[in-house]
GROMACS .gro file of N, CA, C and O in nm:
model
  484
    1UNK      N    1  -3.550   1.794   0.519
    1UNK     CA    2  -3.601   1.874   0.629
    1UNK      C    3  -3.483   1.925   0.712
    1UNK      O    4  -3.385   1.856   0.741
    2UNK      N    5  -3.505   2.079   0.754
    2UNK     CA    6  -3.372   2.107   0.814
    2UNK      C    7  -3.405   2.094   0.956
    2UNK      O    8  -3.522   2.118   0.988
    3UNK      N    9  -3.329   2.062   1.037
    3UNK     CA   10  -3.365   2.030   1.193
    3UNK      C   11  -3.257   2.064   1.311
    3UNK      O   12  -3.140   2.042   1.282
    4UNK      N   13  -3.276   2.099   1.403
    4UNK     CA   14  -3.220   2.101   1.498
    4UNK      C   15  -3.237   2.066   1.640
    4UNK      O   16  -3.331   2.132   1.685
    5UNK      N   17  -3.183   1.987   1.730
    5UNK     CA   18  -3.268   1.945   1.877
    5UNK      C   19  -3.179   1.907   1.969
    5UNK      O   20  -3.119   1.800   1.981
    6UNK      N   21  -3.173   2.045   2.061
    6UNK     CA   22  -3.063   2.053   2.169
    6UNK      C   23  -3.135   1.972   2.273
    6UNK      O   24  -3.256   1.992   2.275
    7UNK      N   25  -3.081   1.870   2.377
    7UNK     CA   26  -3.136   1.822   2.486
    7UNK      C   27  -3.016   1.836   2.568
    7UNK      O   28  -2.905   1.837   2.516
    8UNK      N   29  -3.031   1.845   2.684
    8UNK     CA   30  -2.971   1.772   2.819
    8UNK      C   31  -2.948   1.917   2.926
    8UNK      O   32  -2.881   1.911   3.030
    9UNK      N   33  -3.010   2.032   2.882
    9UNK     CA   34  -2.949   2.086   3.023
    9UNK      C   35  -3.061   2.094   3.051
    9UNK      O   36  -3.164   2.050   3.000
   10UNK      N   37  -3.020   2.216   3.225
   10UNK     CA   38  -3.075   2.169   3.351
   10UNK      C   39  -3.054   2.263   3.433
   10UNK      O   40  -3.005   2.365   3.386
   11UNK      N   41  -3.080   2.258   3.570
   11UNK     CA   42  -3.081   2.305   3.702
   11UNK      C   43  -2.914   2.241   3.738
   11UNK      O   44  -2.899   2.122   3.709
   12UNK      N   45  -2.830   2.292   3.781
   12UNK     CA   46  -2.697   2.206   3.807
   12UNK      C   47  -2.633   2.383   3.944
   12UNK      O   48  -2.627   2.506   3.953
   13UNK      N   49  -2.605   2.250   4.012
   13UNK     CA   50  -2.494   2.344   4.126
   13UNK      C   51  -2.331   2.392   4.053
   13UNK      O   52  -2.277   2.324   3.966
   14UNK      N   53  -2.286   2.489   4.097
   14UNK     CA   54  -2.153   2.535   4.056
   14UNK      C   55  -2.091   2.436   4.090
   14UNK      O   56  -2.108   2.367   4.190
   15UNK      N   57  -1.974   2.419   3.961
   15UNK     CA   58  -1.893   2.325   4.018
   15UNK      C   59  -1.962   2.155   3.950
   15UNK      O   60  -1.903   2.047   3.961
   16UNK      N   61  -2.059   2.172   3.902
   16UNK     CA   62  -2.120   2.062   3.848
   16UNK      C   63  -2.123   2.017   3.711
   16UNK      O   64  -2.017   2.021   3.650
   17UNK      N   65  -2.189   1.990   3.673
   17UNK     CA   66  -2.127   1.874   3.545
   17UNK      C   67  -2.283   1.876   3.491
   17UNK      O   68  -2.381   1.878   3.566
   18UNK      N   69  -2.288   1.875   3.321
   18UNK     CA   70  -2.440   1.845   3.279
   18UNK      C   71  -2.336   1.796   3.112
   18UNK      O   72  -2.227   1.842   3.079
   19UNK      N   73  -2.414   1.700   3.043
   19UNK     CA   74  -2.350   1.676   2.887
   19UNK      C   75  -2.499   1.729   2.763
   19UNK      O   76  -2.620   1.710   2.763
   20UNK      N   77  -2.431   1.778   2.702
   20UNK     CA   78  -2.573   1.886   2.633
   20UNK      C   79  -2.562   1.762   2.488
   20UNK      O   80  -2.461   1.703   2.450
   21UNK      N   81  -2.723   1.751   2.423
   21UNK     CA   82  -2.663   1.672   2.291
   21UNK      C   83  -2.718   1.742   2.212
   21UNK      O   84  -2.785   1.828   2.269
   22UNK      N   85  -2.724   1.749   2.055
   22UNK     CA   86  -2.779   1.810   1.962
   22UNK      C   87  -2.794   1.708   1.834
   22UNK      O   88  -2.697   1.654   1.781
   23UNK      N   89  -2.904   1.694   1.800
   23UNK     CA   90  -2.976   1.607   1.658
   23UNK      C   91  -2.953   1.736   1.584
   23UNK      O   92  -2.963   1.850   1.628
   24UNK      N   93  -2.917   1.693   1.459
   24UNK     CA   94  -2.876   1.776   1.337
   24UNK      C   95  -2.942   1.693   1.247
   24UNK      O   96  -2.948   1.571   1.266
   25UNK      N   97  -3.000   1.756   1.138
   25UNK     CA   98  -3.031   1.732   1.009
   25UNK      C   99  -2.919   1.679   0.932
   25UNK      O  100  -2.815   1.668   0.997
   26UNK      N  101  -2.916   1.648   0.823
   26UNK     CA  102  -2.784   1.604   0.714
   26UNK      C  103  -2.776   1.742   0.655
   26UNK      O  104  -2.659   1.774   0.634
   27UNK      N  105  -2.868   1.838   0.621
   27UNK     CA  106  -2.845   1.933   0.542
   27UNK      C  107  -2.744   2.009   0.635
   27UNK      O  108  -2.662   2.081   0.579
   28UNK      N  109  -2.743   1.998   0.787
   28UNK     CA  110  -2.697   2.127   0.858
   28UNK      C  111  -2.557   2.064   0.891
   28UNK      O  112  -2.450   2.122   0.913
   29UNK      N  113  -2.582   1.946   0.888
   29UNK     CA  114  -2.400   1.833   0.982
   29UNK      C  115  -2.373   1.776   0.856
   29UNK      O  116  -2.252   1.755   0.849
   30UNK      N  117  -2.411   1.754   0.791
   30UNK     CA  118  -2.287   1.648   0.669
   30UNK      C  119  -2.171   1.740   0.628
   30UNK      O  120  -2.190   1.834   0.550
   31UNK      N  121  -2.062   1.714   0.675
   31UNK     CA  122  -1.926   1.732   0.651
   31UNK      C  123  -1.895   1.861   0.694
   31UNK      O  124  -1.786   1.915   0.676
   32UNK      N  125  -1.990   1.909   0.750
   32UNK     CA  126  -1.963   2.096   0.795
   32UNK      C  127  -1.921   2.077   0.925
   32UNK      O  128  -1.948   1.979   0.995
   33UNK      N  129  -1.818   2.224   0.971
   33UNK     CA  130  -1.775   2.216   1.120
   33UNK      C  131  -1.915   2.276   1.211
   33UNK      O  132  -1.985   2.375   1.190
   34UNK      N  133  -1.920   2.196   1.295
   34UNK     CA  134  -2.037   2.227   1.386
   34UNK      C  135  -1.990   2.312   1.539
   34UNK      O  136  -1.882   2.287   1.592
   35UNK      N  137  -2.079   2.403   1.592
   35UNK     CA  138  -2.052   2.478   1.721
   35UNK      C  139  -2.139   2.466   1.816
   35UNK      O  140  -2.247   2.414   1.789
   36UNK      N  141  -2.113   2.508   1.939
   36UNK     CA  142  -2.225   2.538   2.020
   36UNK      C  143  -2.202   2.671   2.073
   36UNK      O  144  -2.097   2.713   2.119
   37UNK      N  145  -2.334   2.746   2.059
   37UNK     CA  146  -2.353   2.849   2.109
   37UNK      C  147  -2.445   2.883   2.278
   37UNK      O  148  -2.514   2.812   2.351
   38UNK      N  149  -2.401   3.022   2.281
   38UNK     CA  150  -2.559   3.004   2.381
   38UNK      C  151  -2.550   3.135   2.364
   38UNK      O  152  -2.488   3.194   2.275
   39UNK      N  153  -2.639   3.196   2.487
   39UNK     CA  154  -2.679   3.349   2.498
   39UNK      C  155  -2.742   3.327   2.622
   39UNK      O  156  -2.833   3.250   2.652
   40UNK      N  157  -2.662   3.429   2.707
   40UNK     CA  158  -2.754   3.475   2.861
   40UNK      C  159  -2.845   3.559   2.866
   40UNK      O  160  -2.867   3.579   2.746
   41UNK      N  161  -2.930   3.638   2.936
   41UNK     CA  162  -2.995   3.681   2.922
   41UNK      C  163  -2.962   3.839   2.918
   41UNK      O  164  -2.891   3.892   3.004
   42UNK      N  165  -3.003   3.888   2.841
   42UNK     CA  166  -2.977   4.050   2.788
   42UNK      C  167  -2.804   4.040   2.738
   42UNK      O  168  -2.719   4.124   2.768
   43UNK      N  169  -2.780   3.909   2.652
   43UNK     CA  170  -2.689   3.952   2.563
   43UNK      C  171  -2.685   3.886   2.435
   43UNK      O  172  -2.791   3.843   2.390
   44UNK      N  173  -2.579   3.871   2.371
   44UNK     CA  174  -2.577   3.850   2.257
   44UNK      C  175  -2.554   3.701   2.252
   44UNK      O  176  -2.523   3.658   2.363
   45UNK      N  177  -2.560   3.603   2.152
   45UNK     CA  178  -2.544   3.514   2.112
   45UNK      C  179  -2.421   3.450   2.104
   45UNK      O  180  -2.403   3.402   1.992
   46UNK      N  181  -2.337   3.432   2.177
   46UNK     CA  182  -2.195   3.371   2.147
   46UNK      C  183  -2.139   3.223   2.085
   46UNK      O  184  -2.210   3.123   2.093
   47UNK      N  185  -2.034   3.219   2.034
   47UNK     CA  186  -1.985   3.085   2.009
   47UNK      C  187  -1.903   3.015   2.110
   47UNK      O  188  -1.788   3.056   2.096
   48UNK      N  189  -1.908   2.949   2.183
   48UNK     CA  190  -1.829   2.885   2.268
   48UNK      C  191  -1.745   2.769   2.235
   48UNK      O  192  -1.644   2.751   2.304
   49UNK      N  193  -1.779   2.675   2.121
   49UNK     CA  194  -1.701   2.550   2.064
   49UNK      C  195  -1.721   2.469   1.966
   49UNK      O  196  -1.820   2.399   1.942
   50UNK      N  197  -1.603   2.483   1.897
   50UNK     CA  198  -1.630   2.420   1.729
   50UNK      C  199  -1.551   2.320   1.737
   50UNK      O  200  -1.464   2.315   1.824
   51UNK      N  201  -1.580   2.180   1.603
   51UNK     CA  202  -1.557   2.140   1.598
   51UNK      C  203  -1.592   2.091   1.459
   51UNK      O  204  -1.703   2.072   1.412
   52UNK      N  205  -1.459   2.073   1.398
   52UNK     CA  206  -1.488   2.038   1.239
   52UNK      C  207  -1.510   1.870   1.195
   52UNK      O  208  -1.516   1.775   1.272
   53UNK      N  209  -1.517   1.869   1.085
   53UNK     CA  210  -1.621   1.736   1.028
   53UNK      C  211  -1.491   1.592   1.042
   53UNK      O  212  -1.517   1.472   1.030
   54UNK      N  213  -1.348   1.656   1.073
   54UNK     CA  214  -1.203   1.548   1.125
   54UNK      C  215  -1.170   1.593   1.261
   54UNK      O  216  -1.054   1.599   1.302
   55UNK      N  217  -1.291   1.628   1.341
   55UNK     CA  218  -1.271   1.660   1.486
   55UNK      C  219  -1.170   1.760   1.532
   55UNK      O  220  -1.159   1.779   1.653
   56UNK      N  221  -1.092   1.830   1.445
   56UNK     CA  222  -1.056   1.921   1.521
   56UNK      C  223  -1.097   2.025   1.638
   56UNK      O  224  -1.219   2.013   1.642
   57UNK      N  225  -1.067   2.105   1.718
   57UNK     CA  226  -1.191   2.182   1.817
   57UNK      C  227  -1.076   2.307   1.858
   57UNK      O  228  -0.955   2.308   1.882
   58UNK      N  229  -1.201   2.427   1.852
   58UNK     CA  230  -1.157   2.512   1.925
   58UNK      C  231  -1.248   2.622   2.033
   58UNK      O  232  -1.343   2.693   2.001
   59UNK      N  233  -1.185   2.608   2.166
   59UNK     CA  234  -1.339   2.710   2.240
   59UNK      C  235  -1.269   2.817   2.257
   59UNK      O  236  -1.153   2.852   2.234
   60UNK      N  237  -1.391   2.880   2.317
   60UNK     CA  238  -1.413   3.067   2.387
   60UNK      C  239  -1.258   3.029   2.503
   60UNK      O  240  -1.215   2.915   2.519
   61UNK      N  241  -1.203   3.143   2.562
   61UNK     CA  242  -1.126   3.144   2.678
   61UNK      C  243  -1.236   3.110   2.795
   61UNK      O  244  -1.205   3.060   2.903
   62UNK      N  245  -1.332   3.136   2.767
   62UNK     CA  246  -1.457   3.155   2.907
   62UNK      C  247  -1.466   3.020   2.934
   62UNK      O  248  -1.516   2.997   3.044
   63UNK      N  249  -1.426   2.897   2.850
   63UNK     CA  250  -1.460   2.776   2.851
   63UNK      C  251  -1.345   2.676   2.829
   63UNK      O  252  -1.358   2.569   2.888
   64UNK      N  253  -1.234   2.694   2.752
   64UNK     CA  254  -1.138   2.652   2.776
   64UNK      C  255  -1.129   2.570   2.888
   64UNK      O  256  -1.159   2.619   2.997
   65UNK      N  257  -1.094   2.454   2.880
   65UNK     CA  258  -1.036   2.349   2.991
   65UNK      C  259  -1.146   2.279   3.094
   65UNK      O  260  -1.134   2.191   3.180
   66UNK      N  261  -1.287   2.376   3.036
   66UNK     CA  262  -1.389   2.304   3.121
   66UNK      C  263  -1.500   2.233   3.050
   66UNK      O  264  -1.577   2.152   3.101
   67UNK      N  265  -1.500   2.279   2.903
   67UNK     CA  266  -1.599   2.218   2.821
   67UNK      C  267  -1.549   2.175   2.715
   67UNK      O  268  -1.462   2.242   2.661
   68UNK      N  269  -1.595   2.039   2.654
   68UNK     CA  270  -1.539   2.001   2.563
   68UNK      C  271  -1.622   1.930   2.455
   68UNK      O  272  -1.718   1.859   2.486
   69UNK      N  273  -1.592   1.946   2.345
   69UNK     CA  274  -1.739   1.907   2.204
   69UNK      C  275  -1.624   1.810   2.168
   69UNK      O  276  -1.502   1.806   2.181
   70UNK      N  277  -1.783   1.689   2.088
   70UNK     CA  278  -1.738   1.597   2.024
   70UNK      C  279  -1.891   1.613   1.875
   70UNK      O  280  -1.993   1.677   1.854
   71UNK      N  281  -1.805   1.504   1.813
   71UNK     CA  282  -1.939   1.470   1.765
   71UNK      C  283  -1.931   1.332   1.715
   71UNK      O  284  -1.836   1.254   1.721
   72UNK      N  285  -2.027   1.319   1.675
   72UNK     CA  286  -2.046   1.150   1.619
   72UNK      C  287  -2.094   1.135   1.450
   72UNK      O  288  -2.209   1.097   1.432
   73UNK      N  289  -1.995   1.167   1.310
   73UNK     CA  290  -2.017   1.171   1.204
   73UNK      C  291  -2.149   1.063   1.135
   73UNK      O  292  -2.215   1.103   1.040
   74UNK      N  293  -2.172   0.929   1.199
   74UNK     CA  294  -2.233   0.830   1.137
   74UNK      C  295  -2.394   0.886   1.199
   74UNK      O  296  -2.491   0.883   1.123
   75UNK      N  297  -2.411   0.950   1.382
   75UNK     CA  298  -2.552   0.981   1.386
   75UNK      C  299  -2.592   1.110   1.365
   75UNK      O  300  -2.683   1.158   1.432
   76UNK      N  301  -2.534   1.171   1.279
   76UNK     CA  302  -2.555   1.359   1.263
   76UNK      C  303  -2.558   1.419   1.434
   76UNK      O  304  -2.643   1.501   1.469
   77UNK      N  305  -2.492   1.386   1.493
   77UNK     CA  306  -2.509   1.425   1.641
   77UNK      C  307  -2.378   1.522   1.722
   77UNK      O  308  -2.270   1.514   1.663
   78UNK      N  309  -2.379   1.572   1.795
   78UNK     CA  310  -2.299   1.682   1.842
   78UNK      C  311  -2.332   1.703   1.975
   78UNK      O  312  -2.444   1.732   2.017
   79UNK      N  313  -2.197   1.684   2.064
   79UNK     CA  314  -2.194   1.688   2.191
   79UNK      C  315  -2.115   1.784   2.291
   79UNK      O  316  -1.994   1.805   2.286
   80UNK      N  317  -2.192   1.831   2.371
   80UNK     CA  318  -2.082   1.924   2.523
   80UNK      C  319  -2.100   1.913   2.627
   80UNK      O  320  -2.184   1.956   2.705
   81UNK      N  321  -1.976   1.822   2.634
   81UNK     CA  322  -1.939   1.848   2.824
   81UNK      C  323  -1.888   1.918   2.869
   81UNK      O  324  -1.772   1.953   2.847
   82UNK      N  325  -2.003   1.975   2.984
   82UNK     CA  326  -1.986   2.054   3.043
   82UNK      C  327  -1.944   2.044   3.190
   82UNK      O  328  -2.037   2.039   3.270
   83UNK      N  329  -1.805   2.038   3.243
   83UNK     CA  330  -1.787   2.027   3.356
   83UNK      C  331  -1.734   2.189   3.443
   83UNK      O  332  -1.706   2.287   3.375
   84UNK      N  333  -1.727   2.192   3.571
   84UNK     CA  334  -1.664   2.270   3.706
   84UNK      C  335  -1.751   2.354   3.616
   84UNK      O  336  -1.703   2.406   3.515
   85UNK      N  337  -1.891   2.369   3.653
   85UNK     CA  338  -1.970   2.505   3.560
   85UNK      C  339  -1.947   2.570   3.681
   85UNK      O  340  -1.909   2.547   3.796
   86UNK      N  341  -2.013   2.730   3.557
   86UNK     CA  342  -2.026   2.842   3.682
   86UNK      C  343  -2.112   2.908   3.691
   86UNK      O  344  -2.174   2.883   3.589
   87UNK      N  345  -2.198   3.024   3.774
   87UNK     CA  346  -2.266   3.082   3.757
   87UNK      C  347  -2.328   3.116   3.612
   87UNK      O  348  -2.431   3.086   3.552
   88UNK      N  349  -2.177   3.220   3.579
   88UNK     CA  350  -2.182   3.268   3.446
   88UNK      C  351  -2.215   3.186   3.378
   88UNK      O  352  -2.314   3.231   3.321
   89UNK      N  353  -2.190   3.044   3.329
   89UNK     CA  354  -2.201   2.950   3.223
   89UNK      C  355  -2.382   2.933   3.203
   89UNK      O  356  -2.440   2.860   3.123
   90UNK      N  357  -2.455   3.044   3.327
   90UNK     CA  358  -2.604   3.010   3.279
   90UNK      C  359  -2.625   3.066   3.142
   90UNK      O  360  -2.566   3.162   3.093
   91UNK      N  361  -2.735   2.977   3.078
   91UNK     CA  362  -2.778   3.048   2.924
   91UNK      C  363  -2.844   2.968   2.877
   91UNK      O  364  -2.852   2.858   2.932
   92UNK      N  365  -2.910   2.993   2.764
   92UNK     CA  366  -2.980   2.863   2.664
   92UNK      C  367  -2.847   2.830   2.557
   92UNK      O  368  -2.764   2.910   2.514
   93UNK      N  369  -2.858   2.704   2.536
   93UNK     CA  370  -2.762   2.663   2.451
   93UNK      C  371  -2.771   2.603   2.307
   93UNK      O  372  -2.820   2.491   2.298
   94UNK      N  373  -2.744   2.645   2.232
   94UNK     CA  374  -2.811   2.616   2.102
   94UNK      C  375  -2.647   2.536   2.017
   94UNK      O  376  -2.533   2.571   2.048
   95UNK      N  377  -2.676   2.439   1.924
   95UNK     CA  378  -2.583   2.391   1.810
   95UNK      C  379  -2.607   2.479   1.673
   95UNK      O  380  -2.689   2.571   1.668
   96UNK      N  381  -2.563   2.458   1.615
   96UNK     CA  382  -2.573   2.478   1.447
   96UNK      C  383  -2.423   2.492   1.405
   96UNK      O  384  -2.316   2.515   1.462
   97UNK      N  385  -2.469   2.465   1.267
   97UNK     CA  386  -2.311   2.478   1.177
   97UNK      C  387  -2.226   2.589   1.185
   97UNK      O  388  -2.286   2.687   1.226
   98UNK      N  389  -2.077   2.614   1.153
   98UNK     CA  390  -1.986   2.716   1.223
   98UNK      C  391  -1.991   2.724   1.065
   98UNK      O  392  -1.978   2.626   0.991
   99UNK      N  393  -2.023   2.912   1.005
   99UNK     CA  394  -2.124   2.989   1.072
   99UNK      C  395  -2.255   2.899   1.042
   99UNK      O  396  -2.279   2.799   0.974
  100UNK      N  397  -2.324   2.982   1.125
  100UNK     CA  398  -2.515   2.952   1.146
  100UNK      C  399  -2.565   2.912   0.981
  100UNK      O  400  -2.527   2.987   0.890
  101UNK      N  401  -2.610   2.850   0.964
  101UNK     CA  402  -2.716   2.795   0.861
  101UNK      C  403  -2.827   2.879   0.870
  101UNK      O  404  -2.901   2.915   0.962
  102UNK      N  405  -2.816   2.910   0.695
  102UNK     CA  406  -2.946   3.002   0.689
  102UNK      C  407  -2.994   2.957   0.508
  102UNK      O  408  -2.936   2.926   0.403
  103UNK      N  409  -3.115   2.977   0.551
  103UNK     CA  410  -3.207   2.872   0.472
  103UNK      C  411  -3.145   2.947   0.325
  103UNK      O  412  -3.051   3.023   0.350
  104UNK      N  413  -3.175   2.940   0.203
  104UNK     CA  414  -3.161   2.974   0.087
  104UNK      C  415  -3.264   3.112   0.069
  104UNK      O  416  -3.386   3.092   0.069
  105UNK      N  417  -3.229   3.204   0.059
  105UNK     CA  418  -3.350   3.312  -0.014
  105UNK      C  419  -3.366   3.342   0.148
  105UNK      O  420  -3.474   3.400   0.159
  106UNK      N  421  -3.312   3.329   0.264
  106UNK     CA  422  -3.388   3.387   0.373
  106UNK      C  423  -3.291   3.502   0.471
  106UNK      O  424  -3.168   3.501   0.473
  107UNK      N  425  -3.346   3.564   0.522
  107UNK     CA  426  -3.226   3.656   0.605
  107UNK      C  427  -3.222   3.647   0.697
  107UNK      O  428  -3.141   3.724   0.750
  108UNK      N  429  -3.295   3.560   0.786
  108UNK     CA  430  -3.178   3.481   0.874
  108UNK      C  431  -3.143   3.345   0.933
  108UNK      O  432  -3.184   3.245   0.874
  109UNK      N  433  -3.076   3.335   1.034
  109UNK     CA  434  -3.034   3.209   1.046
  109UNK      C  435  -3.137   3.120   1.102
  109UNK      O  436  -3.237   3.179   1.146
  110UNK      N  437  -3.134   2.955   1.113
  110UNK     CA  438  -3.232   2.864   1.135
  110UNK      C  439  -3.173   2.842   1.277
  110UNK      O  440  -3.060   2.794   1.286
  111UNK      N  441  -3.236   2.869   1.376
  111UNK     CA  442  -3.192   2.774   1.505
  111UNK      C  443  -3.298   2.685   1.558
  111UNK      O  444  -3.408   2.669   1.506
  112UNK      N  445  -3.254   2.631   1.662
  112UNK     CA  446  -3.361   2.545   1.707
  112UNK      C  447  -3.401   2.567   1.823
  112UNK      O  448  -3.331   2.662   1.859
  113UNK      N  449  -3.495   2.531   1.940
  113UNK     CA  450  -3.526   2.615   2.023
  113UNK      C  451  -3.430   2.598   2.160
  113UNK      O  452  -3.436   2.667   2.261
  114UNK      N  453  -3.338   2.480   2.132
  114UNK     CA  454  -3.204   2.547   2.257
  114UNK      C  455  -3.236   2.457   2.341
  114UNK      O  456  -3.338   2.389   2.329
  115UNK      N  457  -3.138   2.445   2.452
  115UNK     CA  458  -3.160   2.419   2.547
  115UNK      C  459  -3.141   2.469   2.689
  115UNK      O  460  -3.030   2.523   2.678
  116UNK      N  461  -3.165   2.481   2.773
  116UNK     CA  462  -3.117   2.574   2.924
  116UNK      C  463  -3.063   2.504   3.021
  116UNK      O  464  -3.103   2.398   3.070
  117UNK      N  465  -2.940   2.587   3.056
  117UNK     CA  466  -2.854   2.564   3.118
  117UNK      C  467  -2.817   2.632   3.252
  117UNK      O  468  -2.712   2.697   3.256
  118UNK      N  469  -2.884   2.624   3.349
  118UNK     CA  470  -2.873   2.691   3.463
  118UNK      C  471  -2.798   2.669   3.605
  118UNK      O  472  -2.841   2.584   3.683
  119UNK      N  473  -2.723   2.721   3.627
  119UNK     CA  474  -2.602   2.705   3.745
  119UNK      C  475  -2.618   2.791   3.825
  119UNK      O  476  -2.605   2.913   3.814
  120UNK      N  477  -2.659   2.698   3.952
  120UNK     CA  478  -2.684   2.818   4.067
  120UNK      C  479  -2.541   2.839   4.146
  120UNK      O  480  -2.454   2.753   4.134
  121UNK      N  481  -2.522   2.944   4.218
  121UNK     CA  482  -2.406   2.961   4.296
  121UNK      C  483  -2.407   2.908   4.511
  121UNK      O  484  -2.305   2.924   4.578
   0.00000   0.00000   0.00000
């Protein structure tokens, strides 16, 4: 079964702190580099931070030095802290594999329904 299940954001003041988690399937996390994305509203879908299956990581400039992914190889799980947020950093936030997982025979990618991340000013 392929799966995905973003939890932990929220309502958070600028300047505040929220840690986002993501349940992965084995088909989507076994040994693949994993990201987190999001998308604000009336734009596109971005990548903000990867991180491969020997932890290497790399983020967006927009996020650099304030958010940081881990993951945990033994529970298929994938993590971002998110600290000194900002306005901008509002969005829904979604995981999946770096690139997106897309089913066999299908045209397009599998996400899961995200999570929201909202920073008031």
């Amino acid at each position: 079964q392929v799966q995905l299940v973003e939890s932990g954001g929220g309502l958070v003041q600028a300047g505040g702190s929220l840690r986002l988690s993501c349940a992965a399937s084995g088909r989507i996390f076994g040994g693949n580099p994993m990201g987190w994305y999001r998308q604000a509203p009336g734009k596109q879908r971005e990548l903000v931070a990867t991180i491969s299956n020997g932890g290497s990581t790399n983020y967006a400039g927009s996020v650099k030095g304030r958010f940081t992914i881990s993951r945990d190889n033994a529970k298929n799980m994938v993590y971002l802290e998110m600290n000194s947020l900002k306005p901008e950093d509002t969005a829904a936030y979604y995981c999946n594999k770096d690139p997106p997982y897309r089913p066999l025979r299908d045209a397009m990618d599998y996400w899961g329904k995200g999570t929201l991340v909202t920073v008031s000013s």
